[in-house]
Coordinates of C-alpha atoms in Angstrom, one line a residue:
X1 CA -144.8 -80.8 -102.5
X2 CA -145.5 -77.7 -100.6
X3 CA -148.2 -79.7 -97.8
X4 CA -144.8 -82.2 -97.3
X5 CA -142.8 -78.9 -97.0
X6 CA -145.5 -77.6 -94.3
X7 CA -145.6 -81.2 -92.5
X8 CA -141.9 -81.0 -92.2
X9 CA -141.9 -77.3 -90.6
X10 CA -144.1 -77.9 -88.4
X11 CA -142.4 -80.8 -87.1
X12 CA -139.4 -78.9 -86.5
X13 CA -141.1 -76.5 -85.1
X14 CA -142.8 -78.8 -82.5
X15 CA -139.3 -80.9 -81.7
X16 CA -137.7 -77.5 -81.5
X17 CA -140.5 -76.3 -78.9
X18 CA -140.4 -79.5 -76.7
X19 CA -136.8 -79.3 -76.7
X20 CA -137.1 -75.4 -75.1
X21 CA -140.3 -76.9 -73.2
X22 CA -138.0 -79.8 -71.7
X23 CA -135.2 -77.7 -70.8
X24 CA -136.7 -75.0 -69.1
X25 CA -139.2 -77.9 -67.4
X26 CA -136.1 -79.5 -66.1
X27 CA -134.4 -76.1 -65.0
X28 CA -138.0 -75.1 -63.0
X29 CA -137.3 -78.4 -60.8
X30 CA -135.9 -77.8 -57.3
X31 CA -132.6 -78.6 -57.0
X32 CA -131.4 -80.1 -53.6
X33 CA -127.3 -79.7 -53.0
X34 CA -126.0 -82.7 -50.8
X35 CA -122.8 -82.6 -49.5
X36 CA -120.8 -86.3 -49.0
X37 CA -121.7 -89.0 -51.1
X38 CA -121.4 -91.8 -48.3
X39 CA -124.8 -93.9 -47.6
X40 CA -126.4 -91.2 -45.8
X41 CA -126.0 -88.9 -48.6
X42 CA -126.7 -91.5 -51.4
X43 CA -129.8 -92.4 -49.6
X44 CA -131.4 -88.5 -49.7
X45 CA -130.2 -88.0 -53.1
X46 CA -132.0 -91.5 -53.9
X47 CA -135.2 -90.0 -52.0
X48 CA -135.1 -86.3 -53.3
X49 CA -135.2 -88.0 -57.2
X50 CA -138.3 -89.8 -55.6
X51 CA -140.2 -86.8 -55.1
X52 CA -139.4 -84.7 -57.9
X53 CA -135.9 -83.0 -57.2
X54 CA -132.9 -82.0 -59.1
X55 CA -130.0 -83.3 -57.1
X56 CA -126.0 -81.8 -57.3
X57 CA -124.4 -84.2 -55.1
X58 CA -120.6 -82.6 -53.8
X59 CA -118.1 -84.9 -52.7
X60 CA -114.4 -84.4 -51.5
X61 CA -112.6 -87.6 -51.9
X62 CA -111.8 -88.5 -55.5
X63 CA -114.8 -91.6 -55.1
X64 CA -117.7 -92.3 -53.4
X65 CA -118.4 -94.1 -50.5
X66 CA -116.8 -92.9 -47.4
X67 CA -116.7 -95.1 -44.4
X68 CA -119.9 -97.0 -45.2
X69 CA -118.4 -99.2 -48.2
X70 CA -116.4 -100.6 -45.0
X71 CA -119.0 -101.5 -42.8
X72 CA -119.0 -105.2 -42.6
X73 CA -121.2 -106.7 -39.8
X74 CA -124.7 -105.7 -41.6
X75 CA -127.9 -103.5 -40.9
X76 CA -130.4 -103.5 -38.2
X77 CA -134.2 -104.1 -39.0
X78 CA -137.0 -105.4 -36.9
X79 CA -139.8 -107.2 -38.0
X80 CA -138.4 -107.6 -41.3
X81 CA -139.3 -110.0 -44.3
X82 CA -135.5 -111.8 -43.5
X83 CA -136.6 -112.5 -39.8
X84 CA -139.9 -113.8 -40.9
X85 CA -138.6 -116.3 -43.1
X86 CA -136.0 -117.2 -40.3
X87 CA -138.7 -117.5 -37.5
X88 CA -137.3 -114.7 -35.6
X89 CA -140.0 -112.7 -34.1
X90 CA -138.8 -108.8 -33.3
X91 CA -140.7 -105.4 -33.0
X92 CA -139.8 -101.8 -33.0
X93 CA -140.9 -102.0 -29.5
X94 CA -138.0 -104.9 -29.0
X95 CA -135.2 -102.4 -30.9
X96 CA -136.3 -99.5 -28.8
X97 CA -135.9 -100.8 -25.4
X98 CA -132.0 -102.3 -26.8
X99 CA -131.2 -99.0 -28.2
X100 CA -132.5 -97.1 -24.9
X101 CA -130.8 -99.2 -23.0
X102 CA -127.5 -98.7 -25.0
X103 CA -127.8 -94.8 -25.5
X104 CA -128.2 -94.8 -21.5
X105 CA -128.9 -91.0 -20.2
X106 CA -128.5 -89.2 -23.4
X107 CA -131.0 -91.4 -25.2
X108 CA -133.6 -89.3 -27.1
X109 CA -137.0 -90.9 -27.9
X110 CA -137.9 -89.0 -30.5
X111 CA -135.0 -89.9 -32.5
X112 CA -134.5 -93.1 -31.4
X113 CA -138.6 -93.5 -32.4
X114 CA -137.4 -92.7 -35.7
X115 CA -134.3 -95.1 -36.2
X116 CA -136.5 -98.1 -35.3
X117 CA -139.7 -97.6 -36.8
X118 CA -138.4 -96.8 -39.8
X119 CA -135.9 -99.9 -40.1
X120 CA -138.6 -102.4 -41.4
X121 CA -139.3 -100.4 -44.2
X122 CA -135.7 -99.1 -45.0
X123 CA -134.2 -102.6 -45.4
X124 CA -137.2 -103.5 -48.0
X125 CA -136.5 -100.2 -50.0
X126 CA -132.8 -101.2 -50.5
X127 CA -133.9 -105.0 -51.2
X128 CA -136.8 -103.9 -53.9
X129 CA -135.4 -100.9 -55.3
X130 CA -131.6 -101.8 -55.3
X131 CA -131.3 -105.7 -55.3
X132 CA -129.8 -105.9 -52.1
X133 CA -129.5 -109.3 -50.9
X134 CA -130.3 -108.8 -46.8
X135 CA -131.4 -112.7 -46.4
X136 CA -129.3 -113.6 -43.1
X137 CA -130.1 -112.2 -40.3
X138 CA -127.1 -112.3 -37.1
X139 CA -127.2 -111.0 -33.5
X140 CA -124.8 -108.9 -32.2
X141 CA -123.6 -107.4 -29.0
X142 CA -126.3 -105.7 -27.3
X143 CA -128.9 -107.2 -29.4
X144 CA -131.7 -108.9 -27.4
X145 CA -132.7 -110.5 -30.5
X146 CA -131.2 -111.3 -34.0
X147 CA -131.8 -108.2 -35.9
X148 CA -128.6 -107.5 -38.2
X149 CA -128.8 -108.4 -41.9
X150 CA -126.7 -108.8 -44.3
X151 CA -126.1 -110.4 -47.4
X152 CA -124.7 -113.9 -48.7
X153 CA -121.9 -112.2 -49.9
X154 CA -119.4 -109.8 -48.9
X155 CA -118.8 -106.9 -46.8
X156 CA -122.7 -105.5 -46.6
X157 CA -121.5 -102.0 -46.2
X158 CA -119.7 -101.9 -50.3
X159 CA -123.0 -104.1 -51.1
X160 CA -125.9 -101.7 -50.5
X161 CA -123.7 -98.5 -51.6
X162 CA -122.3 -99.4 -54.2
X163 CA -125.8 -100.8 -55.6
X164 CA -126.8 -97.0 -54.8
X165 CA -123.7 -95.4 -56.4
X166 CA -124.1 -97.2 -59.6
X167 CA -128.1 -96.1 -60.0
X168 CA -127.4 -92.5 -59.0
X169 CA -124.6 -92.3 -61.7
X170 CA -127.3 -93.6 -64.2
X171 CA -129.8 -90.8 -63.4
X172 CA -130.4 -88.1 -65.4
X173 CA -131.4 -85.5 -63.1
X174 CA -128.4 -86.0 -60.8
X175 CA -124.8 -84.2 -60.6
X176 CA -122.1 -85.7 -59.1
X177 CA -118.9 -83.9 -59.1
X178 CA -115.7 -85.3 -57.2
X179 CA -112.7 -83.6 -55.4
X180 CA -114.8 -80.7 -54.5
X181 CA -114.5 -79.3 -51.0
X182 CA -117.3 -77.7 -49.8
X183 CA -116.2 -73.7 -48.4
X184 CA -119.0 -73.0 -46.8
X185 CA -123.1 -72.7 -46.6
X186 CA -124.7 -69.5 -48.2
X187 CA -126.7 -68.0 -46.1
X188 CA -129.3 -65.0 -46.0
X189 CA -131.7 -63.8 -43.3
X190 CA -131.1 -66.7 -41.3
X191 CA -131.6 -68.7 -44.3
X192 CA -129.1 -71.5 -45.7
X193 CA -129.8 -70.8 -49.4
X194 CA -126.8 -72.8 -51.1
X195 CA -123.0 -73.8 -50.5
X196 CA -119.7 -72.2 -52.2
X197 CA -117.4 -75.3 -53.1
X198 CA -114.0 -75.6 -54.8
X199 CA -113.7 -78.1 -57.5
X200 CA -110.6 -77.9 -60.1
X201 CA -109.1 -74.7 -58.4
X202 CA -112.6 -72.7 -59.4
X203 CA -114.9 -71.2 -56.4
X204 CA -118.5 -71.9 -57.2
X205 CA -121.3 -70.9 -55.7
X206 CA -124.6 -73.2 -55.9
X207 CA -128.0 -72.9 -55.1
X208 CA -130.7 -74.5 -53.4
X209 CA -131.2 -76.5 -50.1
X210 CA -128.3 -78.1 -48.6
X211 CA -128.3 -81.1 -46.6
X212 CA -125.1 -82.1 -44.4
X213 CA -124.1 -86.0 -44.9
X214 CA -120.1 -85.4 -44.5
X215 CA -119.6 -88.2 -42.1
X216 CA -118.1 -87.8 -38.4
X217 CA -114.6 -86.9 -37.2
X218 CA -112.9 -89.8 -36.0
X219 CA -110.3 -89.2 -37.9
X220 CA -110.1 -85.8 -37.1
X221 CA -106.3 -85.9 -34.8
X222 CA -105.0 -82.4 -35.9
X223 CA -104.3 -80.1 -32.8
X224 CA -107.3 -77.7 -33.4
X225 CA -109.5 -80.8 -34.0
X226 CA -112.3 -82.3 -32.4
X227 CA -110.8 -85.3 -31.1
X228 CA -107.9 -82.6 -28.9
X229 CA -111.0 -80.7 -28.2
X230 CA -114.0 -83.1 -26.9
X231 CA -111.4 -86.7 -26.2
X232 CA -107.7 -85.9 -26.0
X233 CA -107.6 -89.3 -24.3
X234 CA -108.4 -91.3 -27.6
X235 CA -105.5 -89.3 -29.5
X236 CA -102.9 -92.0 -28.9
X237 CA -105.1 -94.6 -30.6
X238 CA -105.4 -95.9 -34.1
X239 CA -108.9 -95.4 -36.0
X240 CA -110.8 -97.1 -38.6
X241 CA -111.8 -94.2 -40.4
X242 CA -110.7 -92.9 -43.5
X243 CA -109.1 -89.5 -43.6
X244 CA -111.9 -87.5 -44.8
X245 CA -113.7 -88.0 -41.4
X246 CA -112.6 -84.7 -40.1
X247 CA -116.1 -83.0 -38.9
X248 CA -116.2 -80.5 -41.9
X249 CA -119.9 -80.5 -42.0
X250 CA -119.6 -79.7 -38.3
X251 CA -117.5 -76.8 -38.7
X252 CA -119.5 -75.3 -41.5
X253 CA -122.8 -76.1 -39.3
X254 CA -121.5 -74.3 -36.4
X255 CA -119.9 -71.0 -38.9
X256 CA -123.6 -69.8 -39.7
X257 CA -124.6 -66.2 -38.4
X258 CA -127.1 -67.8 -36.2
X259 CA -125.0 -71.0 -35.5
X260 CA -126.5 -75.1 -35.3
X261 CA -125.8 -76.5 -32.5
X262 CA -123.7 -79.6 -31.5
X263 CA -124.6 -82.2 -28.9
X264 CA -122.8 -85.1 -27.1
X265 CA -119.6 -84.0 -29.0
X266 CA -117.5 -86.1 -26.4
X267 CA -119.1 -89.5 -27.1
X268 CA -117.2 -91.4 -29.4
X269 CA -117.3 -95.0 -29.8
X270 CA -114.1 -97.1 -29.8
X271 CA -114.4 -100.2 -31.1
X272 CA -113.1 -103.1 -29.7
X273 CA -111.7 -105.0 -32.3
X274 CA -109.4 -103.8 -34.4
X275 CA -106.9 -106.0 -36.7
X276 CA -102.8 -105.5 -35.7
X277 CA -101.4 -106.1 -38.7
X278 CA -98.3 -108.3 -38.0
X279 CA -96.6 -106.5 -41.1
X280 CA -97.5 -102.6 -40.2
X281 CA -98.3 -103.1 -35.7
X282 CA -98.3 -99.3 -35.8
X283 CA -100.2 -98.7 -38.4
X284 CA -102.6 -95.5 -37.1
X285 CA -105.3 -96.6 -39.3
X286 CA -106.5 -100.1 -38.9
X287 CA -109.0 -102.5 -40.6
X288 CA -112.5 -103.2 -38.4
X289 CA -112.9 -106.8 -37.3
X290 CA -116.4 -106.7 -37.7
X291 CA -118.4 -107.4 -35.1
X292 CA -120.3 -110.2 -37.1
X293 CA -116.8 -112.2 -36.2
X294 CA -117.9 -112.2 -32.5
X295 CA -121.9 -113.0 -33.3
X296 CA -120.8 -116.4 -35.3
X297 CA -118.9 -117.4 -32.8
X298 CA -115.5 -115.9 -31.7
X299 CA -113.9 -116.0 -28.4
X300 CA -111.3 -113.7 -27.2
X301 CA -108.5 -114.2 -24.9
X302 CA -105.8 -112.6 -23.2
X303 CA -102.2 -113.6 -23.6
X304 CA -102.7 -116.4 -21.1
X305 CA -105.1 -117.8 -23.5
X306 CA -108.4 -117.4 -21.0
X307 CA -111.5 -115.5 -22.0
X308 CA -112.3 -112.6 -19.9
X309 CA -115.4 -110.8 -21.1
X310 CA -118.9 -111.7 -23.2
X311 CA -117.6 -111.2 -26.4
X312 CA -121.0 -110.3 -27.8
X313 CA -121.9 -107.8 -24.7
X314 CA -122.2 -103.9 -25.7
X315 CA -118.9 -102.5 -27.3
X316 CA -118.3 -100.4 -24.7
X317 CA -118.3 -102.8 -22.2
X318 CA -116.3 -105.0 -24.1
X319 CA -113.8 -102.6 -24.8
X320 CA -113.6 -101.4 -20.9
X321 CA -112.6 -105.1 -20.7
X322 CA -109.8 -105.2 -23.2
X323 CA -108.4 -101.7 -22.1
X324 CA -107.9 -102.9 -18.5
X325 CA -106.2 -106.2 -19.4
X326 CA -103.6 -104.7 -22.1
X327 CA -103.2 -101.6 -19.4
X328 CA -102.1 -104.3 -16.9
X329 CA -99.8 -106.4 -19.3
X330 CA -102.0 -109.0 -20.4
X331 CA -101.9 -108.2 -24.2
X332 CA -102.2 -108.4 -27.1
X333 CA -105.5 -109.5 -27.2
X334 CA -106.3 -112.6 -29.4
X335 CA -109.6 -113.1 -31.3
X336 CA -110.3 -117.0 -32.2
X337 CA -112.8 -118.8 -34.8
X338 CA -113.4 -122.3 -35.1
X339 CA -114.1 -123.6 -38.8
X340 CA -117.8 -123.4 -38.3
X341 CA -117.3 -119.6 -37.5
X342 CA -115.2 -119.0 -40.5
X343 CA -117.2 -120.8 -42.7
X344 CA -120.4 -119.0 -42.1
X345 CA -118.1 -115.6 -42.4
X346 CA -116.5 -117.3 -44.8
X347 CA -116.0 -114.0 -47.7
X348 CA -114.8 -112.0 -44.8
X349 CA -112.5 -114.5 -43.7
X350 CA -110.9 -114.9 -46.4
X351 CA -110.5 -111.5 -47.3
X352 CA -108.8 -111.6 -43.7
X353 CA -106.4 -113.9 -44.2
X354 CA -105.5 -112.6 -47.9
X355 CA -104.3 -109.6 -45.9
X356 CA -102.8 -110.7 -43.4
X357 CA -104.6 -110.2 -40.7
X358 CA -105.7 -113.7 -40.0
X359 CA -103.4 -116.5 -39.4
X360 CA -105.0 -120.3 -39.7
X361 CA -103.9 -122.8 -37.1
X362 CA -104.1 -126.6 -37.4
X363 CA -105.3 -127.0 -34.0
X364 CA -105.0 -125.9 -30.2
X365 CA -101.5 -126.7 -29.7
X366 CA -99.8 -124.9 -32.8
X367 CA -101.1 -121.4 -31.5
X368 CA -100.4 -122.3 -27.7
X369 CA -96.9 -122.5 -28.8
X370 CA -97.0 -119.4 -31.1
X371 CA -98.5 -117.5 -27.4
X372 CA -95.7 -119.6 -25.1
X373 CA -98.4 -120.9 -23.2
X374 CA -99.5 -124.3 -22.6
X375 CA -101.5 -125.8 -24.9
X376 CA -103.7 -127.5 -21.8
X377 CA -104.5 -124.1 -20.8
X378 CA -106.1 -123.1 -24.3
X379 CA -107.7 -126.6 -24.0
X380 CA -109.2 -125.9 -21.1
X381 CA -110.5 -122.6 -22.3
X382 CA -112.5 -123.7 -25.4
X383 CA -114.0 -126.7 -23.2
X384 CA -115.2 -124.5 -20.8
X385 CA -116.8 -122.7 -23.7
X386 CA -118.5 -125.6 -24.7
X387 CA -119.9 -126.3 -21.0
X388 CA -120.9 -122.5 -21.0
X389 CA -122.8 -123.3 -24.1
X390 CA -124.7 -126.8 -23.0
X391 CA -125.9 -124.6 -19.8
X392 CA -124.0 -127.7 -18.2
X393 CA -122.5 -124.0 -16.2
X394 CA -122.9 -120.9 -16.0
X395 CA -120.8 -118.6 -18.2
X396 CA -118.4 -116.0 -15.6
X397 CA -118.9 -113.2 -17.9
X398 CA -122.1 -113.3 -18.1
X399 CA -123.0 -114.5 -22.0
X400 CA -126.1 -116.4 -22.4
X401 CA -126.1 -116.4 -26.6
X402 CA -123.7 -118.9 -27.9
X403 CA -123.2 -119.3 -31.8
X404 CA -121.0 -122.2 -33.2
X405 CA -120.0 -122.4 -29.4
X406 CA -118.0 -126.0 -30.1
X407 CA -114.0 -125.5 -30.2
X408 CA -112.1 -129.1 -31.1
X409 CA -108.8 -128.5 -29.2
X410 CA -107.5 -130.4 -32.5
X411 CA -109.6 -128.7 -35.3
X412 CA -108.4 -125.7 -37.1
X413 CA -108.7 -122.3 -35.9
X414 CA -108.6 -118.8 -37.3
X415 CA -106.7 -116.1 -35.0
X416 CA -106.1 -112.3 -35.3
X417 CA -104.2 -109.9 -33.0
X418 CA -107.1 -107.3 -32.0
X419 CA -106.8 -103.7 -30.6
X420 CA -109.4 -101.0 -29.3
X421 CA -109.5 -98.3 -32.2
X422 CA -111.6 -95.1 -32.4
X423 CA -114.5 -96.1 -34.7
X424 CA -117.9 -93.7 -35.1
X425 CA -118.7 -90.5 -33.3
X426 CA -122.0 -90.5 -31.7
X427 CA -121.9 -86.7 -31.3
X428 CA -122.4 -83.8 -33.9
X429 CA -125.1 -81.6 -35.4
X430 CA -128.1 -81.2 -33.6
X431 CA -131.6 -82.6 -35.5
X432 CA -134.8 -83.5 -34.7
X433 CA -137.0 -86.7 -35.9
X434 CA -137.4 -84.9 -39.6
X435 CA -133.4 -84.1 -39.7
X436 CA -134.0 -80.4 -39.7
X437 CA -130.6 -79.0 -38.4
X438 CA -131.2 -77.1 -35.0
X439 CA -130.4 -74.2 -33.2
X440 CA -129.6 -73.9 -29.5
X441 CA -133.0 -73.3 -28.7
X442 CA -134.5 -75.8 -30.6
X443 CA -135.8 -74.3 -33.7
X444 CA -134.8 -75.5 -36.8
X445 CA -132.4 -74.0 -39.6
X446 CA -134.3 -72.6 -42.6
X447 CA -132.9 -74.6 -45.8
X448 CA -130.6 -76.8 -43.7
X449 CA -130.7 -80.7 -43.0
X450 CA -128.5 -83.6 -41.9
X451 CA -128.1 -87.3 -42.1
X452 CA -125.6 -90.1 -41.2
X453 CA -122.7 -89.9 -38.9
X454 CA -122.6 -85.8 -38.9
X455 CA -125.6 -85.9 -36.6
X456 CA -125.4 -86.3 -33.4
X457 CA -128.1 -87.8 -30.6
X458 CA -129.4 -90.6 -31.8
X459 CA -127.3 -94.0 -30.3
X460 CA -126.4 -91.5 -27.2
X461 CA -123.9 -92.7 -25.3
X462 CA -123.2 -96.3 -27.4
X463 CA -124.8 -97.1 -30.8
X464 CA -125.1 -100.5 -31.1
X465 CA -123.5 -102.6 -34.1
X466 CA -125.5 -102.4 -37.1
X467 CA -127.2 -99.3 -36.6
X468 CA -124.4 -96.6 -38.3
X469 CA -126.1 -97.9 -41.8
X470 CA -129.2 -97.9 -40.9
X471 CA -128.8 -94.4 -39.3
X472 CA -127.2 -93.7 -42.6
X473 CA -130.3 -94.6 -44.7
X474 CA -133.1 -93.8 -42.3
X475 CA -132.0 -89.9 -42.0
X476 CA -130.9 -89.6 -45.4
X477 CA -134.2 -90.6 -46.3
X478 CA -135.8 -88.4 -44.2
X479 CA -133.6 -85.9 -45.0
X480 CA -134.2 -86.1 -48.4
X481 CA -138.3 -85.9 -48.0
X482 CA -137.8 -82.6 -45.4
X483 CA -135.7 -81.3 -48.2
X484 CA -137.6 -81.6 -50.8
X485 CA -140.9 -80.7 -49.6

């Protein structure tokens, strides 16, 4: 009796000691804050867990996400498993020249070194770790080879965070806590040690390394904001972004003692195609039409029904293009899709039309009427396409990839009303190729990091389409291994 008695102390005893043991193990780990819970900063709360960290993720919004669950056109990679398989053959070498070219004189190698070579293995962590499906692989404007994956699915923005949303809920050593606004970043000696955050009316004040993933500020149209400060030009038009895209990781870079520093703050990216909604025309915030719509085919045209521009060139250029026609009275500006188009985009398509932002058409005729142009003319548009296509001419505008290039003047068609809408901010906090926030002379912030569309210099002057998620992953993950080492 007594030896059972003994057995069972001592096991007590030993449960009791592992359960202290445990706790105080799992209080001793180093404990990263992240502030936004958008890609970037799902990716370096992914990669901090990886090496060991304690993670309190912060967000404002009441769910997480932020812009990237709306990205729709896919993710750059070169020399991936997907382009293999397709008989695509790309290099880092290949994605560095395109993305030189686009950031024109603001590109920065260092960065852009990092974006690229790390692409390759960034799309096989979210395939392996997370189930992503990344098996297509498209090319899109400025793109000198296919490189921009997605999935066969839906939007590839909600598919890759929201596979990383679900695991981080399931971790053990992760917090998450909602509806709580960052105030500001604790700082001593130079040193960011922490943030003080509001979350149910209560100030708290929380320790550790902080990395910035709070997104960009193209949403950000107050008086005072960034948008009035850097672009006042853009402030008449709509945006894609939610409302939480207000630069507040900017602010509370820039508030330090010894302040980070900003660059290329007046670079912002408007997007070319953005959906009218027949229903709400003045709608300030708009849907994206992804740029995928244009690399599987689409065409646009003016109101006369001609084409007037590559429609897979760089966005800015494209943009310049629409600007200048609906400035001299040739708008709106139509985007068209024949079925082969909409079929390959088909979940987008018909997530389109749902909303009504798509309209189908049984054929050339039915629209010309819709425009009050001749249907010849429209005609004579999509067979000059074709020709452009067969290299039977040479396309005006100067586009020399053609993608379901065939429109039957009596086939159905898919049309949207498009505008130009303020999309991603290239500018904002200062890093270098391990995200280490800067200062104005180039040394790095003690216990402060960034990721995602807060940072600024790496697509320069353009970013070209499918890199804002791969940005997003890339420097969170890097990000999250500075962080944590």
């Amino acid at each position: 009796m007594i030896p059972t008695r003994r057995r069972l102390l001592s096991f007590f005893i030993t449960i009791t000691f592992t359960a202290v043991f445990v706790r105080h193990f799992m209080s001793a780990q180093p404990r990263t804050i992240v502030v936004g819970g958008g890609l970037a900063g799902l990716s370096a709360a992914h990669t901090l867990l990886e090496n060991g960290a304690t993670v309190l993720l912060l967000d404002k919004k009441p769910s997480l996400g932020g812009n990237s669950v709306k990205a729709s056109s896919g993710i750059n990679g070169a020399g991936t498993e997907a382009q293999v398989k397709h008989d695509i053959k790309d290099t880092v070498e290949d994605f560095i020249k395109d993305t030189t070219a686009s950031a024109g004189h603001l590109a920065r190698p260092n960065l852009i070194q990092a974006l690229t070579s790390n692409s390759a293995p960034t799309l096989a962590w979210l395939s392996t770790k997370f189930g992503v499906d990344l098996s297509l692989v498209a090319r899109l404007g400025g793109h000198s080879i296919p490189r921009t994956h997605r999935g066969k699915g839906g939007a590839p923005g909600w598919a890759i965070t929201s596979a990383l949303i679900k695991k981080l809920e399931q971790e053990p050593n992760a917090s998450i806590i909602k509806s709580a606004k960052v105030l500001r970043l604790l700082e001593e000696s130079g040193k960011v040690y922490g943030v003080e955050y509001e979350s149910e009316g209560v100030k708290v004040e929380a320790e550790g390394p902080v990395i910035i993933a709070t997104g960009g500020y193209a949403a950000d149209f107050s008086s005072s904001g960034y948008l009035t400060q850097y672009r006042s030009d853009l402030l008449t038009l709509p945006t894609t972004n939610g409302d939480h895209a207000t630069g507040d990781g900017h602010r509370m870079a820039t508030s330090l003692s010894l302040p980070a520093v900003l660059c290329d703050m007046d670079q912002i990216q408007v997007h070319p195609t953005g959906f009218i909604d027949p229903a709400n025309p003045d709608a300030k915030t708009k849907f994206l039409a992804a740029e995928a719509l244009r690399g599987v085919g689409g065409i646009l045209v003016d109101s006369t029904g001609a084409r007037f521009v590559n429609e897979i060139g760089r966005r800015d250029a494209v943009t310049t293009k629409m600007q200048d026609l609906i400035g001299a009275g040739k708008g709106p500006i139509r985007l068209i899709l024949n079925s082969e188009a909409a079929t390959e985009l088909k979940a987008h398509c018909d997530f389109y039309v749902a909303k009504g932002l798509m309209k189908k058409y049984e054929g050339a005729a039915a629209l010309a009427q819709e425009m009050g142009v001749p249907a010849d003319r429209l005609k004579k548009t999509f067979e000059a396409h074709g020709r452009y296509a067969r290299n039977e001419e040479t396309d005006p505008f100067g586009k020399t990839f053609f993608h379901n290039p065939t429109f039957d003047p009596e086939g159905p068609i898919l049309v949207a009303l498009m505008t130009p809408v303020v999309h991603y901010t290239m500018g904002g906090i200062q890093v270098d190729e391990k995200a280490r926030v800067l200062h104005a002379d180039g040394s790095p912030v003690p216990g402060l990091f960034a990721a995602g569309e807060a940072i600024g210099g790496v697509h320069g002057q353009n970013r070209l389409g499918g890199s804002s998620l791969l940005e997003a992953v890339v420097f969170g993950r890097i990000a999250g291994s500075s962080a944590s080492s």
